[in-house]
Short mmCIF file of N, CA and C in Angstrom, two decimals:
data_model
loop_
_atom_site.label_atom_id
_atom_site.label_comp_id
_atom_site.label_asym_id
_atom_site.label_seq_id
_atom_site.Cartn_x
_atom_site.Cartn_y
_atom_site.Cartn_z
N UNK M 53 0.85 -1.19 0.00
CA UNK M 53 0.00 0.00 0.00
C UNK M 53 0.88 1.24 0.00
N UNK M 54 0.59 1.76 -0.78
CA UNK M 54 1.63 3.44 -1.11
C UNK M 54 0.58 4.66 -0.39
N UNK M 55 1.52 4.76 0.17
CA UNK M 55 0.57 6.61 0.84
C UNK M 55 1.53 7.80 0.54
N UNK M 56 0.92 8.92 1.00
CA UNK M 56 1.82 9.99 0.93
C UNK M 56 0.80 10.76 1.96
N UNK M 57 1.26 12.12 2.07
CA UNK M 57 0.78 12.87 2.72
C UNK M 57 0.11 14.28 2.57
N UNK M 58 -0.87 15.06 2.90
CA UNK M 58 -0.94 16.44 2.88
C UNK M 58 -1.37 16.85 4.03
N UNK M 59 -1.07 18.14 4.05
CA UNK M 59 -1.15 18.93 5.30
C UNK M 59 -2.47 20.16 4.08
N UNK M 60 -3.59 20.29 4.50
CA UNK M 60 -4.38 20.77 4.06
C UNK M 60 -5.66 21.88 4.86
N UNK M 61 -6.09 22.16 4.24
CA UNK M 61 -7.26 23.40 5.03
C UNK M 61 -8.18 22.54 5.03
N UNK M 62 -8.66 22.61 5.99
CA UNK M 62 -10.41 22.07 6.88
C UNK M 62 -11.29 21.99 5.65
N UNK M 63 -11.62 23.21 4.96
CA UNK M 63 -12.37 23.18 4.33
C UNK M 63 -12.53 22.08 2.85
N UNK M 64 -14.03 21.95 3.16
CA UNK M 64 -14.28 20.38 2.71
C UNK M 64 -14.67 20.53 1.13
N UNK M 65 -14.63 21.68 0.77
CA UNK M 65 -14.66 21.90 -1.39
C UNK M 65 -13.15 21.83 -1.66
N UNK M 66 -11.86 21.50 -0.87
CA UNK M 66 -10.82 21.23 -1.60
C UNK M 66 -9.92 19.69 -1.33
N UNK M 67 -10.90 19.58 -0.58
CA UNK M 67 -10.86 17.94 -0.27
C UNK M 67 -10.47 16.87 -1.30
N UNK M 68 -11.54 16.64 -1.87
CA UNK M 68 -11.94 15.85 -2.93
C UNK M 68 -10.61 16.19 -4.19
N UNK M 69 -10.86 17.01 -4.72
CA UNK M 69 -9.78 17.43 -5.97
C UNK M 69 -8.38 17.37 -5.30
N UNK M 70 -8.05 17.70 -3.78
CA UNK M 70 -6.32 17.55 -3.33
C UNK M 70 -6.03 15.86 -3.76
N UNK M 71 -6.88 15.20 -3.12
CA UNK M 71 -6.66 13.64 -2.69
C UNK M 71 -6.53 13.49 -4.35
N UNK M 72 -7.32 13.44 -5.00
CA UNK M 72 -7.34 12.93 -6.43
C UNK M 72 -5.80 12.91 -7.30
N UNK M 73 -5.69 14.42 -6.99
CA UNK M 73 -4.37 15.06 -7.92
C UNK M 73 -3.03 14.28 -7.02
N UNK M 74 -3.43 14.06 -5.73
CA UNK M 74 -2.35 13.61 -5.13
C UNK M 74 -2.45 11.81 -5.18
N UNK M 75 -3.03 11.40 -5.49
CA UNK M 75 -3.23 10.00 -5.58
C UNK M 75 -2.25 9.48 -7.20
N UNK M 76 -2.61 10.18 -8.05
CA UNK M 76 -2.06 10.22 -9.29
C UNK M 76 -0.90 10.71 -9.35
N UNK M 77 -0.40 11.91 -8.81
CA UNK M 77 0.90 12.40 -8.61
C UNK M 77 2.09 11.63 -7.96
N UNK M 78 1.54 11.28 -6.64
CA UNK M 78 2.24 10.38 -5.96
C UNK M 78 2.38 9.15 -5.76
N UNK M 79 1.49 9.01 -6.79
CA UNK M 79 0.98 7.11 -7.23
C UNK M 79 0.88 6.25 -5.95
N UNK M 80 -0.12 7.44 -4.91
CA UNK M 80 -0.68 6.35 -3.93
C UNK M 80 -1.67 6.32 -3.83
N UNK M 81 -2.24 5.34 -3.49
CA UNK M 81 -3.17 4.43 -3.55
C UNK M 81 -3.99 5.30 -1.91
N UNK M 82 -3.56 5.56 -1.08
CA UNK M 82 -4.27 6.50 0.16
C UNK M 82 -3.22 7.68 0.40
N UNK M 83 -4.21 8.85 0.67
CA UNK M 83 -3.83 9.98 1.00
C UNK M 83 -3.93 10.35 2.59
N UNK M 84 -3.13 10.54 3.53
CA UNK M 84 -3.05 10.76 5.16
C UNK M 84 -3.38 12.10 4.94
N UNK M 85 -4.35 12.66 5.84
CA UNK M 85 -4.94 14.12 5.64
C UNK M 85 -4.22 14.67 6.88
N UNK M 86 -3.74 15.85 6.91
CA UNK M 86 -3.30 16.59 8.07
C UNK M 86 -4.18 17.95 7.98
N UNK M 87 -5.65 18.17 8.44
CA UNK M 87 -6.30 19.44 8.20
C UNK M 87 -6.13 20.25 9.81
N UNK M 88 -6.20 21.62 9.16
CA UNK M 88 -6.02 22.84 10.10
C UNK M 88 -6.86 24.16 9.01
N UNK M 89 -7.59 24.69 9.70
CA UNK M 89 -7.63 25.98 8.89
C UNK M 89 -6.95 26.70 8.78
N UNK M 90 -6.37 27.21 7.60
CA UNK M 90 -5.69 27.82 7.53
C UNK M 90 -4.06 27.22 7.48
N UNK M 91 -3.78 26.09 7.35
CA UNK M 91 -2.55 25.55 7.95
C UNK M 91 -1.29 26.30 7.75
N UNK M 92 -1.00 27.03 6.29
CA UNK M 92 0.23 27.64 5.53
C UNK M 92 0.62 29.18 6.32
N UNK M 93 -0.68 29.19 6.85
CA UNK M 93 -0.65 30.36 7.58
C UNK M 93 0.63 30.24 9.07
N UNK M 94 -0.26 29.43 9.69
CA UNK M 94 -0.08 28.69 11.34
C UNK M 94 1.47 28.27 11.15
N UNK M 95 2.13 27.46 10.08
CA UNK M 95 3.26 26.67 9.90
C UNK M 95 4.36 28.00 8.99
N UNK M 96 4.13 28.88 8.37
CA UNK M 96 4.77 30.29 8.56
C UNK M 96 5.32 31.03 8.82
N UNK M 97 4.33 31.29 10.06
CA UNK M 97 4.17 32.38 11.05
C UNK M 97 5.00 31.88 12.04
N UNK M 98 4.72 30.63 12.49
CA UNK M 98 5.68 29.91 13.58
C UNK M 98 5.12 30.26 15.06
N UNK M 99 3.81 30.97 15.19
CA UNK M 99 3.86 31.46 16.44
C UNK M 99 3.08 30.77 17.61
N UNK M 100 2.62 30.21 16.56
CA UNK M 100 1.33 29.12 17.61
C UNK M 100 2.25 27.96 17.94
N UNK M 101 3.41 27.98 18.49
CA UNK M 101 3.83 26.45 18.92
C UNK M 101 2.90 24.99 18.85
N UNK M 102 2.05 25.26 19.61
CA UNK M 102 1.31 24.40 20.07
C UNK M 102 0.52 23.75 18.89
N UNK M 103 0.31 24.26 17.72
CA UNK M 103 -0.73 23.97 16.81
C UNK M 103 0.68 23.52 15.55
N UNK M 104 1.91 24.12 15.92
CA UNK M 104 3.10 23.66 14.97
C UNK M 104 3.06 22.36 15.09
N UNK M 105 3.27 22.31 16.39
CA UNK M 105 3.66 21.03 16.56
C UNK M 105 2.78 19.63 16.97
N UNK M 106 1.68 20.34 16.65
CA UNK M 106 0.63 19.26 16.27
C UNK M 106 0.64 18.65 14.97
N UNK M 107 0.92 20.01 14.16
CA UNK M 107 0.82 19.49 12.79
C UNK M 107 1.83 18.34 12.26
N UNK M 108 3.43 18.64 12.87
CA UNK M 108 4.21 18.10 12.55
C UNK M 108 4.52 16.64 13.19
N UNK M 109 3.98 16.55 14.64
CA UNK M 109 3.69 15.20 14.87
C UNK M 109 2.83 14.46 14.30
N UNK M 110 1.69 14.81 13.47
CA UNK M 110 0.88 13.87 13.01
C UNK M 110 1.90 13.94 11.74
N UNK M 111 2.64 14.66 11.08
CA UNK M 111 3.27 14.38 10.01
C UNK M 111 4.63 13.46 10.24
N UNK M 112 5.40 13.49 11.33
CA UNK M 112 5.86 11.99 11.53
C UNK M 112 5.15 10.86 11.66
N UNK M 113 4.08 10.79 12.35
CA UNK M 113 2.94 9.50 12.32
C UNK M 113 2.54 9.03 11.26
N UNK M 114 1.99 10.02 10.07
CA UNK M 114 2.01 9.43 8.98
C UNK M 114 3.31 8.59 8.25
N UNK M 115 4.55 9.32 8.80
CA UNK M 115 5.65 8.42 7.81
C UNK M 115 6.37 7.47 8.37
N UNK M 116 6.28 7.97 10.38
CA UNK M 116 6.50 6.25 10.15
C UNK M 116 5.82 5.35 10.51
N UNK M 117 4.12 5.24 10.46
CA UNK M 117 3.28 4.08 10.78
C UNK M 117 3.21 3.33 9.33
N UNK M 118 2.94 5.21 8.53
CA UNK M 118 2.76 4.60 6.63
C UNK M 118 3.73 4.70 5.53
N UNK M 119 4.41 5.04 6.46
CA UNK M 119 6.13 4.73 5.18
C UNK M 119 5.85 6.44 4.11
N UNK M 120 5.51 7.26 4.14
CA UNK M 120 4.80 8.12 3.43
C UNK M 120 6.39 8.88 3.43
N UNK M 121 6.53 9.10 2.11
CA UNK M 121 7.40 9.58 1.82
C UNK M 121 7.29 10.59 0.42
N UNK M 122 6.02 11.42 0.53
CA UNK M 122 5.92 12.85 -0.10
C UNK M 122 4.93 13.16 0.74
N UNK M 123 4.85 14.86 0.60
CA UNK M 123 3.90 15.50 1.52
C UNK M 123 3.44 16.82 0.55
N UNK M 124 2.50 16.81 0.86
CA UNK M 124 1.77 18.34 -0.28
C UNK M 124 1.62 19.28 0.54
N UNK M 125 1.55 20.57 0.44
CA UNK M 125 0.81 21.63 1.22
C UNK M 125 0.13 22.16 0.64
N UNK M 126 -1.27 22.30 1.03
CA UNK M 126 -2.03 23.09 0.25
C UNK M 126 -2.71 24.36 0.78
N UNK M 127 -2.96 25.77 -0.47
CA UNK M 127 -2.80 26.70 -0.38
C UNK M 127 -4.36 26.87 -1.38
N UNK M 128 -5.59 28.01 -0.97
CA UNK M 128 -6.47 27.72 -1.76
C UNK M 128 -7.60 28.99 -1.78
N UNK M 129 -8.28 29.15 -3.03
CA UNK M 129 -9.07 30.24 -2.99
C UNK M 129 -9.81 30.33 -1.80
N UNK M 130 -10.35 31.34 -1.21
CA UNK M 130 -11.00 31.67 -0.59
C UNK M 130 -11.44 31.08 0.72
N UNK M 131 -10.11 31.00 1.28
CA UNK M 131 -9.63 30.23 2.53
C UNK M 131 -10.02 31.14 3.42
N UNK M 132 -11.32 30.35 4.44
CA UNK M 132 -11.60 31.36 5.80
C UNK M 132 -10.57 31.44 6.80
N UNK M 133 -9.77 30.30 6.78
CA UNK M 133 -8.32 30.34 7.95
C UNK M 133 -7.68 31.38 7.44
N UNK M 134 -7.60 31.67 6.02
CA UNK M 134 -6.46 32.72 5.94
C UNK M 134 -6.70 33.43 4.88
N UNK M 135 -7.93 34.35 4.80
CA UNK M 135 -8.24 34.86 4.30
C UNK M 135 -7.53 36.10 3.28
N UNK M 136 -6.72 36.12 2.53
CA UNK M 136 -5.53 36.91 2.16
C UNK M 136 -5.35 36.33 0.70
N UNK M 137 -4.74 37.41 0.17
CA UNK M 137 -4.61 37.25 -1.59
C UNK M 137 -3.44 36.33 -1.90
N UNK M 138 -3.78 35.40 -2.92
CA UNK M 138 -3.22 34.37 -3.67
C UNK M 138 -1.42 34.96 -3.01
N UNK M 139 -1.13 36.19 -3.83
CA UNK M 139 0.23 36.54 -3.67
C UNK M 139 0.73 36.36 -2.08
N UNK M 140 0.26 36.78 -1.03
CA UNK M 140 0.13 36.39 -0.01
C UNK M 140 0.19 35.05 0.79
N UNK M 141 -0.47 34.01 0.21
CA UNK M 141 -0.70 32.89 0.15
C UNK M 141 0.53 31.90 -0.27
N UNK M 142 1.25 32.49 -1.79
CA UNK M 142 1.96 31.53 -2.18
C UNK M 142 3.68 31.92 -1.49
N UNK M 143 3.59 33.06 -0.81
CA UNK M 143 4.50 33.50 0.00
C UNK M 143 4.71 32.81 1.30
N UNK M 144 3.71 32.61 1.98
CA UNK M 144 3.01 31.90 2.90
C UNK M 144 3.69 30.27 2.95
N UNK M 145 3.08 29.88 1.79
CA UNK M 145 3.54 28.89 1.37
C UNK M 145 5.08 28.10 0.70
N UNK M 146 5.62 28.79 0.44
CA UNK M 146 7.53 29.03 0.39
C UNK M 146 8.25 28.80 1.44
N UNK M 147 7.04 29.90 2.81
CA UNK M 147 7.86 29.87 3.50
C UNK M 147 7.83 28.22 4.57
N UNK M 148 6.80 28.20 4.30
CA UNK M 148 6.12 26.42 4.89
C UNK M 148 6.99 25.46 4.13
N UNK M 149 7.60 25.76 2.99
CA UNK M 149 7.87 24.04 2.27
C UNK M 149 9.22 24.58 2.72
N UNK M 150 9.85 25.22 2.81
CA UNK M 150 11.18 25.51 3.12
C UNK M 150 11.21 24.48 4.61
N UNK M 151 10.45 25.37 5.85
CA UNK M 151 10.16 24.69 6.71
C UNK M 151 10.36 23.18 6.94
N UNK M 152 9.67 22.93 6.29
CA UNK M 152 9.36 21.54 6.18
C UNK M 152 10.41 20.37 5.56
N UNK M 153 11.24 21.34 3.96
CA UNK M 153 11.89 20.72 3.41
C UNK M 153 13.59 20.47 4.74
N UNK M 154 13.52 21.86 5.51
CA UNK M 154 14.37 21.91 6.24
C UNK M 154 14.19 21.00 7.30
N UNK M 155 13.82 20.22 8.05
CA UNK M 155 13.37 19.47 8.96
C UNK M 155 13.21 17.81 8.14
N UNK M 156 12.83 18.01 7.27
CA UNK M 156 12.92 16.89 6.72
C UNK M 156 13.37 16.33 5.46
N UNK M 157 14.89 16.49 5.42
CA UNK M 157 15.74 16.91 4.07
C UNK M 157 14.57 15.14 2.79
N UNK M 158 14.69 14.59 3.13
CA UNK M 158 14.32 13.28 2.29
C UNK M 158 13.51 12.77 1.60
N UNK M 159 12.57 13.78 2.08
CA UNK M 159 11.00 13.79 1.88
C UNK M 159 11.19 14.68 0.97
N UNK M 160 9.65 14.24 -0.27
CA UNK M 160 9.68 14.96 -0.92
C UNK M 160 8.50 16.10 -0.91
N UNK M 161 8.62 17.42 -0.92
CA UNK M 161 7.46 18.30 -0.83
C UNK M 161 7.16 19.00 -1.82
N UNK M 162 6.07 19.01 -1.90
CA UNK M 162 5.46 19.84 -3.04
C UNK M 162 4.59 20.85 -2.47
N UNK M 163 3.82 21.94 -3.16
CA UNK M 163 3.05 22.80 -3.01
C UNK M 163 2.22 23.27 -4.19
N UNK M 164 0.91 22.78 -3.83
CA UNK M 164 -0.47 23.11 -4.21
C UNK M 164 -1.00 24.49 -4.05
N UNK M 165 -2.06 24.69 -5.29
CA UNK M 165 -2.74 25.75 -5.18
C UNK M 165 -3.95 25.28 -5.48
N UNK M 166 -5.40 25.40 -5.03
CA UNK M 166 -6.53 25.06 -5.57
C UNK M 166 -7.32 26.28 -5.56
N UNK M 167 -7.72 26.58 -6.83
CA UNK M 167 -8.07 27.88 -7.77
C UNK M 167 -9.76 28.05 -6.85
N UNK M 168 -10.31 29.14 -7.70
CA UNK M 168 -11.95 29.24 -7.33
C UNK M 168 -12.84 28.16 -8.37
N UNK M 169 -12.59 27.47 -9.13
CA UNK M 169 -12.79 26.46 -9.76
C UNK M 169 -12.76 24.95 -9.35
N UNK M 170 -11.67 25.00 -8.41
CA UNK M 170 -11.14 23.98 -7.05
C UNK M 170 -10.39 22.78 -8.36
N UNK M 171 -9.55 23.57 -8.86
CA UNK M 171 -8.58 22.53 -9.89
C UNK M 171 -7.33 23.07 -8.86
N UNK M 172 -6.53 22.40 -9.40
CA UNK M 172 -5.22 22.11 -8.52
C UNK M 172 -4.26 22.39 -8.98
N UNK M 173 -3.42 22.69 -9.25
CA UNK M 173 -2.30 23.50 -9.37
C UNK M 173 -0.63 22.98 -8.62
N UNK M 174 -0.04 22.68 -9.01
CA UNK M 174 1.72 22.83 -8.29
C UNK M 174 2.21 23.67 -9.12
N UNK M 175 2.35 24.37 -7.77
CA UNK M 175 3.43 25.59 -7.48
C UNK M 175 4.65 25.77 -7.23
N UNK M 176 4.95 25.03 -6.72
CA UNK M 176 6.01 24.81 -6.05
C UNK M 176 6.70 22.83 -5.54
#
């Protein structure tokens, strides 16, 4: 069984189209959801400890219960967690895969955008 991972926004219209694009992308067969509103925001900013490092323990759990060895972040129109313009957003988001890529040199990360259309996009 092949998994991978995303760290994604709560909201449930970008659900469906992340898992899909990431099932095919990462040629797994299950997608491990890590939702937060707003997540690109929270993982950023750095300031909420407590909600960092929630995120990032369930993101070791995923890799080593499920061997998951890519992770997406996703970034998306009209996000109530983080309500702020695309440009904003994919800044946001740079600064998260850096994060992430830094902490976890091996893994592979990518970064999503899901439009007002809710198609999907890599960005990064």
């Amino acid at each position: 069984m092949a998994f991978c991972t995303v760290i994604n926004c709560m909201d449930g219209r970008v659900q469906l189209p992340v898992i899909a694009y990431l099932q095919r992308r990462c040629n797994a067969e299950y997608v491990d959801s890590i939702t937060e509103p707003g997540p690109i925001k929270i993982l950023a900013e750095g300031r909420d400890r407590a909600r960092v490092d929630s995120i990032m323990s369930r993101l070791d759990l995923s890799m080593r219960c499920h061997g998951s060895s890519s992770v997406a972040v996703v970034a998306h129109h009209d996000c109530g967690g983080n309500p702020v313009p695309r440009t904003e957003q994919e800044e946001q988001l740079a600064r998260t895969l850096a994060y992430i890529r830094d902490r976890y040199p091996d893994l592979t990360v990518i970064g999503l955008w899901v439009d007002e259309d809710w198609r999907v996009e890599e960005v990064a």
